[in-house]
């Protein structure tokens, strides 16, 4: 049994990871300020510190808890917020992350695993599906800050030997997803559909995304614990789905047409996004297991239940 810190462990992906780590017999501590996460999502067997990752309290928590491993998932995840308030995004996603890395280094943790983004780091890529070798041209402060923290991790590895792996997710979806995030188109469409409400579609709907189910992402995070790969690994479904295609999948699963209001395209929105998971297959022996059809069904079932409560 290892002692593991999960920052952002009250959030969508983090809380699902905490459940998995506890089911595998590990001791888990969560640092989360509950800005978008929920206390109810935190497994009762985990210890929750309701603390900002930028806070000096982080140092005391590391000293007291003596972690073997760190998963860093806490972040400001809304791309639009990062565009409106880049300095705020920088504070949480770079300085907050750096606070966690520095403490992990000073307390000699065995490994640091960071949740990063493929969707926002490669920009409008020439190579589709996009591999980790593709150039990185982020088109948002969010992408720039995620990339910056990746570079810091690599620096701590080179200079201090802090072992790490970065997982770059495509668009993650599934139960517990926060509907306020930019990446949450499936969460927004499904939540509105089960409540009989209208959703907005921006642009012609032909823009594509790569939707990967949360349990597959959590499996990838779990497998990353014991590998030696101090670099970046894409975690993705590897298939492009257009927003129009997504609407069709959801309305098929819910057996009713979605109420959609078509809005003008958002300036600067990426046209295509799809990642290659070949490195994950090679290094982690990981492949997505849940089809988009099945993942949508599971997410609808969860949203319908949550809507009744
Ligand atoms: N959801 C996606 O499609 C996606 C795609 C790529 C990468 N990611 C990354 O995965 C990670 C988890 O994302 P998620 O989708 O679960 O989002 P989420 O918003 O559900 O989870 C983030 C968690 O971090 C916490 N948090 C935010 N700021 C904090 C702070 N200053 N101090 C402490 N806690 C703080 C929030 O309360 C929340 O519980 C993030 O790092 C995100 O950038 C997500």
PDB file of N, CA and C and ligand atoms in Angstrom, residues 8 10-14 31-38 51-54 72-77 92 115-117 142 146 169-172 177-178 183, ligand 1:
ATOM      1  N   UNK A   8      -6.975  18.067  -6.639  1.00  0.00           N
ATOM      2  CA  UNK A   8      -8.172  18.077  -7.489  1.00  0.00           C
ATOM      3  C   UNK A   8      -8.992  16.805  -7.337  1.00  0.00           C
ATOM      4  N   UNK A  10     -11.510  16.139  -5.644  1.00  0.00           N
ATOM      5  CA  UNK A  10     -12.969  16.280  -5.483  1.00  0.00           C
ATOM      6  C   UNK A  10     -13.622  16.579  -6.830  1.00  0.00           C
ATOM      7  N   UNK A  11     -12.814  16.647  -7.880  1.00  0.00           N
ATOM      8  CA  UNK A  11     -13.324  16.994  -9.209  1.00  0.00           C
ATOM      9  C   UNK A  11     -13.779  15.757  -9.980  1.00  0.00           C
ATOM     10  N   UNK A  12     -14.130  15.998 -11.206  1.00  0.00           N
ATOM     11  CA  UNK A  12     -14.671  14.962 -12.108  1.00  0.00           C
ATOM     12  C   UNK A  12     -13.688  13.786 -12.267  1.00  0.00           C
ATOM     13  N   UNK A  13     -12.525  14.049 -12.828  1.00  0.00           N
ATOM     14  CA  UNK A  13     -11.567  12.958 -13.080  1.00  0.00           C
ATOM     15  C   UNK A  13     -10.892  12.552 -11.766  1.00  0.00           C
ATOM     16  N   UNK A  14     -10.508  13.552 -10.949  1.00  0.00           N
ATOM     17  CA  UNK A  14      -9.789  13.281  -9.703  1.00  0.00           C
ATOM     18  C   UNK A  14     -10.564  12.380  -8.756  1.00  0.00           C
ATOM     19  N   UNK A  31      -6.094  17.126  -1.879  1.00  0.00           N
ATOM     20  CA  UNK A  31      -6.053  18.580  -1.670  1.00  0.00           C
ATOM     21  C   UNK A  31      -6.957  19.188  -2.740  1.00  0.00           C
ATOM     22  N   UNK A  32      -7.991  19.891  -2.302  1.00  0.00           N
ATOM     23  CA  UNK A  32      -8.945  20.495  -3.244  1.00  0.00           C
ATOM     24  C   UNK A  32      -9.625  21.666  -2.555  1.00  0.00           C
ATOM     25  N   UNK A  33      -9.743  22.793  -3.252  1.00  0.00           N
ATOM     26  CA  UNK A  33     -10.405  23.953  -2.627  1.00  0.00           C
ATOM     27  C   UNK A  33     -11.906  23.981  -2.906  1.00  0.00           C
ATOM     28  N   UNK A  34     -12.385  22.923  -3.562  1.00  0.00           N
ATOM     29  CA  UNK A  34     -13.812  22.764  -3.867  1.00  0.00           C
ATOM     30  C   UNK A  34     -14.360  23.914  -4.735  1.00  0.00           C
ATOM     31  N   UNK A  35     -13.497  24.545  -5.527  1.00  0.00           N
ATOM     32  CA  UNK A  35     -13.975  25.631  -6.393  1.00  0.00           C
ATOM     33  C   UNK A  35     -14.876  25.085  -7.501  1.00  0.00           C
ATOM     34  N   UNK A  36     -14.574  23.890  -8.017  1.00  0.00           N
ATOM     35  CA  UNK A  36     -15.529  23.257  -8.935  1.00  0.00           C
ATOM     36  C   UNK A  36     -15.816  21.823  -8.505  1.00  0.00           C
ATOM     37  N   UNK A  37     -15.006  21.266  -7.625  1.00  0.00           N
ATOM     38  CA  UNK A  37     -15.222  19.902  -7.139  1.00  0.00           C
ATOM     39  C   UNK A  37     -16.285  19.877  -6.047  1.00  0.00           C
ATOM     40  N   UNK A  38     -16.674  18.648  -5.669  1.00  0.00           N
ATOM     41  CA  UNK A  38     -17.725  18.503  -4.645  1.00  0.00           C
ATOM     42  C   UNK A  38     -17.242  17.573  -3.541  1.00  0.00           C
ATOM     43  N   UNK A  51      -8.015  22.954   0.737  1.00  0.00           N
ATOM     44  CA  UNK A  51      -6.914  23.912   0.693  1.00  0.00           C
ATOM     45  C   UNK A  51      -6.610  24.273  -0.760  1.00  0.00           C
ATOM     46  N   UNK A  52      -6.263  25.528  -0.988  1.00  0.00           N
ATOM     47  CA  UNK A  52      -5.852  26.015  -2.303  1.00  0.00           C
ATOM     48  C   UNK A  52      -4.428  25.503  -2.589  1.00  0.00           C
ATOM     49  N   UNK A  53      -4.164  25.023  -3.814  1.00  0.00           N
ATOM     50  CA  UNK A  53      -2.812  24.525  -4.136  1.00  0.00           C
ATOM     51  C   UNK A  53      -1.761  25.645  -4.095  1.00  0.00           C
ATOM     52  N   UNK A  54      -2.202  26.906  -4.121  1.00  0.00           N
ATOM     53  CA  UNK A  54      -1.251  28.019  -4.047  1.00  0.00           C
ATOM     54  C   UNK A  54      -0.857  28.336  -2.593  1.00  0.00           C
ATOM     55  N   UNK A  72      -1.225  15.178  -9.825  1.00  0.00           N
ATOM     56  CA  UNK A  72      -1.613  16.588  -9.820  1.00  0.00           C
ATOM     57  C   UNK A  72      -2.694  16.838 -10.871  1.00  0.00           C
ATOM     58  N   UNK A  73      -3.931  17.000 -10.381  1.00  0.00           N
ATOM     59  CA  UNK A  73      -5.060  17.251 -11.283  1.00  0.00           C
ATOM     60  C   UNK A  73      -5.746  18.583 -11.014  1.00  0.00           C
ATOM     61  N   UNK A  74      -5.488  19.198  -9.865  1.00  0.00           N
ATOM     62  CA  UNK A  74      -6.166  20.466  -9.549  1.00  0.00           C
ATOM     63  C   UNK A  74      -5.783  21.504 -10.594  1.00  0.00           C
ATOM     64  N   UNK A  75      -6.771  22.195 -11.110  1.00  0.00           N
ATOM     65  CA  UNK A  75      -6.492  23.214 -12.125  1.00  0.00           C
ATOM     66  C   UNK A  75      -7.708  24.087 -12.355  1.00  0.00           C
ATOM     67  N   UNK A  76      -7.449  25.248 -12.901  1.00  0.00           N
ATOM     68  CA  UNK A  76      -8.482  26.094 -13.483  1.00  0.00           C
ATOM     69  C   UNK A  76      -8.656  25.519 -14.889  1.00  0.00           C
ATOM     70  N   UNK A  77      -9.822  24.940 -15.202  1.00  0.00           N
ATOM     71  CA  UNK A  77      -9.904  24.184 -16.467  1.00  0.00           C
ATOM     72  C   UNK A  77     -10.707  24.882 -17.560  1.00  0.00           C
ATOM     73  N   UNK A  92      -2.986  29.773 -10.757  1.00  0.00           N
ATOM     74  CA  UNK A  92      -3.377  28.420 -10.326  1.00  0.00           C
ATOM     75  C   UNK A  92      -2.594  27.353 -11.091  1.00  0.00           C
ATOM     76  N   UNK A 115      -1.756  15.726 -14.851  1.00  0.00           N
ATOM     77  CA  UNK A 115      -2.825  15.740 -15.855  1.00  0.00           C
ATOM     78  C   UNK A 115      -2.633  16.959 -16.738  1.00  0.00           C
ATOM     79  N   UNK A 116      -2.365  16.704 -18.021  1.00  0.00           N
ATOM     80  CA  UNK A 116      -2.216  17.815 -18.954  1.00  0.00           C
ATOM     81  C   UNK A 116      -3.242  17.647 -20.087  1.00  0.00           C
ATOM     82  N   UNK A 117      -3.121  18.480 -21.094  1.00  0.00           N
ATOM     83  CA  UNK A 117      -4.132  18.491 -22.146  1.00  0.00           C
ATOM     84  C   UNK A 117      -3.526  18.328 -23.538  1.00  0.00           C
ATOM     85  N   UNK A 142      -4.575  28.883 -21.102  1.00  0.00           N
ATOM     86  CA  UNK A 142      -4.701  27.568 -20.446  1.00  0.00           C
ATOM     87  C   UNK A 142      -3.676  26.578 -21.022  1.00  0.00           C
ATOM     88  N   UNK A 146      -0.387  24.959 -19.089  1.00  0.00           N
ATOM     89  CA  UNK A 146      -0.222  23.503 -18.924  1.00  0.00           C
ATOM     90  C   UNK A 146       1.157  23.090 -19.469  1.00  0.00           C
ATOM     91  N   UNK A 169      -4.540  14.462 -21.907  1.00  0.00           N
ATOM     92  CA  UNK A 169      -5.864  13.928 -22.249  1.00  0.00           C
ATOM     93  C   UNK A 169      -6.457  14.671 -23.438  1.00  0.00           C
ATOM     94  N   UNK A 170      -7.292  13.943 -24.189  1.00  0.00           N
ATOM     95  CA  UNK A 170      -8.160  14.633 -25.157  1.00  0.00           C
ATOM     96  C   UNK A 170      -9.394  15.110 -24.381  1.00  0.00           C
ATOM     97  N   UNK A 171     -10.566  15.233 -24.994  1.00  0.00           N
ATOM     98  CA  UNK A 171     -11.757  15.717 -24.275  1.00  0.00           C
ATOM     99  C   UNK A 171     -12.363  14.579 -23.463  1.00  0.00           C
ATOM    100  N   UNK A 172     -12.299  14.714 -22.161  1.00  0.00           N
ATOM    101  CA  UNK A 172     -12.769  13.646 -21.268  1.00  0.00           C
ATOM    102  C   UNK A 172     -14.249  13.879 -20.966  1.00  0.00           C
ATOM    103  N   UNK A 177     -18.970  15.044 -14.408  1.00  0.00           N
ATOM    104  CA  UNK A 177     -18.280  16.155 -15.078  1.00  0.00           C
ATOM    105  C   UNK A 177     -18.942  17.478 -14.734  1.00  0.00           C
ATOM    106  N   UNK A 178     -18.113  18.445 -14.433  1.00  0.00           N
ATOM    107  CA  UNK A 178     -18.562  19.800 -14.109  1.00  0.00           C
ATOM    108  C   UNK A 178     -19.040  20.465 -15.397  1.00  0.00           C
ATOM    109  N   UNK A 183     -14.528  22.207 -21.847  1.00  0.00           N
ATOM    110  CA  UNK A 183     -14.373  20.897 -22.463  1.00  0.00           C
ATOM    111  C   UNK A 183     -15.620  20.035 -22.315  1.00  0.00           C
TER     112      UNK A 183
HETATM  113  N1  LIG B   1     -12.039  17.307 -18.585  1.00  0.00           N
HETATM  114  C1  LIG B   1     -11.265  17.306 -19.648  1.00  0.00           C
HETATM  115  O1  LIG B   1     -11.715  17.131 -20.779  1.00  0.00           O
HETATM  116  C2  LIG B   1      -9.774  17.494 -19.485  1.00  0.00           C
HETATM  117  C3  LIG B   1      -8.995  17.447 -20.651  1.00  0.00           C
HETATM  118  C4  LIG B   1      -7.617  17.621 -20.531  1.00  0.00           C
HETATM  119  C5  LIG B   1      -7.040  17.808 -19.295  1.00  0.00           C
HETATM  120  N2  LIG B   1      -7.825  17.859 -18.174  1.00  0.00           N
HETATM  121  C6  LIG B   1      -7.151  18.100 -16.900  1.00  0.00           C
HETATM  122  O2  LIG B   1      -7.569  17.111 -15.963  1.00  0.00           O
HETATM  123  C7  LIG B   1      -7.575  17.686 -14.649  1.00  0.00           C
HETATM  124  C8  LIG B   1      -8.905  17.437 -13.972  1.00  0.00           C
HETATM  125  O3  LIG B   1      -9.927  18.083 -14.716  1.00  0.00           O
HETATM  126  P1  LIG B   1     -11.484  17.814 -14.484  1.00  0.00           P
HETATM  127  O4  LIG B   1     -12.118  17.751 -15.835  1.00  0.00           O
HETATM  128  O5  LIG B   1     -11.669  16.697 -13.532  1.00  0.00           O
HETATM  129  O6  LIG B   1     -11.923  19.209 -13.851  1.00  0.00           O
HETATM  130  P2  LIG B   1     -12.623  19.570 -12.451  1.00  0.00           P
HETATM  131  O7  LIG B   1     -12.875  21.036 -12.485  1.00  0.00           O
HETATM  132  O8  LIG B   1     -13.800  18.671 -12.204  1.00  0.00           O
HETATM  133  O9  LIG B   1     -11.479  19.223 -11.422  1.00  0.00           O
HETATM  134  C9  LIG B   1     -10.507  20.140 -10.997  1.00  0.00           C
HETATM  135  C10 LIG B   1     -10.475  20.099  -9.490  1.00  0.00           C
HETATM  136  O10 LIG B   1      -9.465  21.007  -9.042  1.00  0.00           O
HETATM  137  C11 LIG B   1      -9.975  21.776  -7.967  1.00  0.00           C
HETATM  138  N3  LIG B   1      -9.259  23.050  -7.952  1.00  0.00           N
HETATM  139  C12 LIG B   1      -9.310  24.059  -8.856  1.00  0.00           C
HETATM  140  N4  LIG B   1      -8.498  25.076  -8.486  1.00  0.00           N
HETATM  141  C13 LIG B   1      -7.926  24.691  -7.318  1.00  0.00           C
HETATM  142  C14 LIG B   1      -7.007  25.313  -6.429  1.00  0.00           C
HETATM  143  N5  LIG B   1      -6.523  26.536  -6.669  1.00  0.00           N
HETATM  144  N6  LIG B   1      -6.625  24.639  -5.312  1.00  0.00           N
HETATM  145  C15 LIG B   1      -7.120  23.401  -5.044  1.00  0.00           C
HETATM  146  N7  LIG B   1      -8.007  22.772  -5.846  1.00  0.00           N
HETATM  147  C16 LIG B   1      -8.397  23.407  -6.968  1.00  0.00           C
HETATM  148  C17 LIG B   1     -11.463  21.939  -8.259  1.00  0.00           C
HETATM  149  O11 LIG B   1     -12.242  22.228  -7.108  1.00  0.00           O
HETATM  150  C18 LIG B   1     -11.812  20.568  -8.852  1.00  0.00           C
HETATM  151  O12 LIG B   1     -12.206  19.652  -7.863  1.00  0.00           O
HETATM  152  C19 LIG B   1      -7.225  19.167 -14.816  1.00  0.00           C
HETATM  153  O13 LIG B   1      -5.852  19.342 -14.555  1.00  0.00           O
HETATM  154  C20 LIG B   1      -7.526  19.432 -16.272  1.00  0.00           C
HETATM  155  O14 LIG B   1      -6.752  20.499 -16.786  1.00  0.00           O
HETATM  156  C21 LIG B   1      -9.179  17.713 -18.249  1.00  0.00           C
END
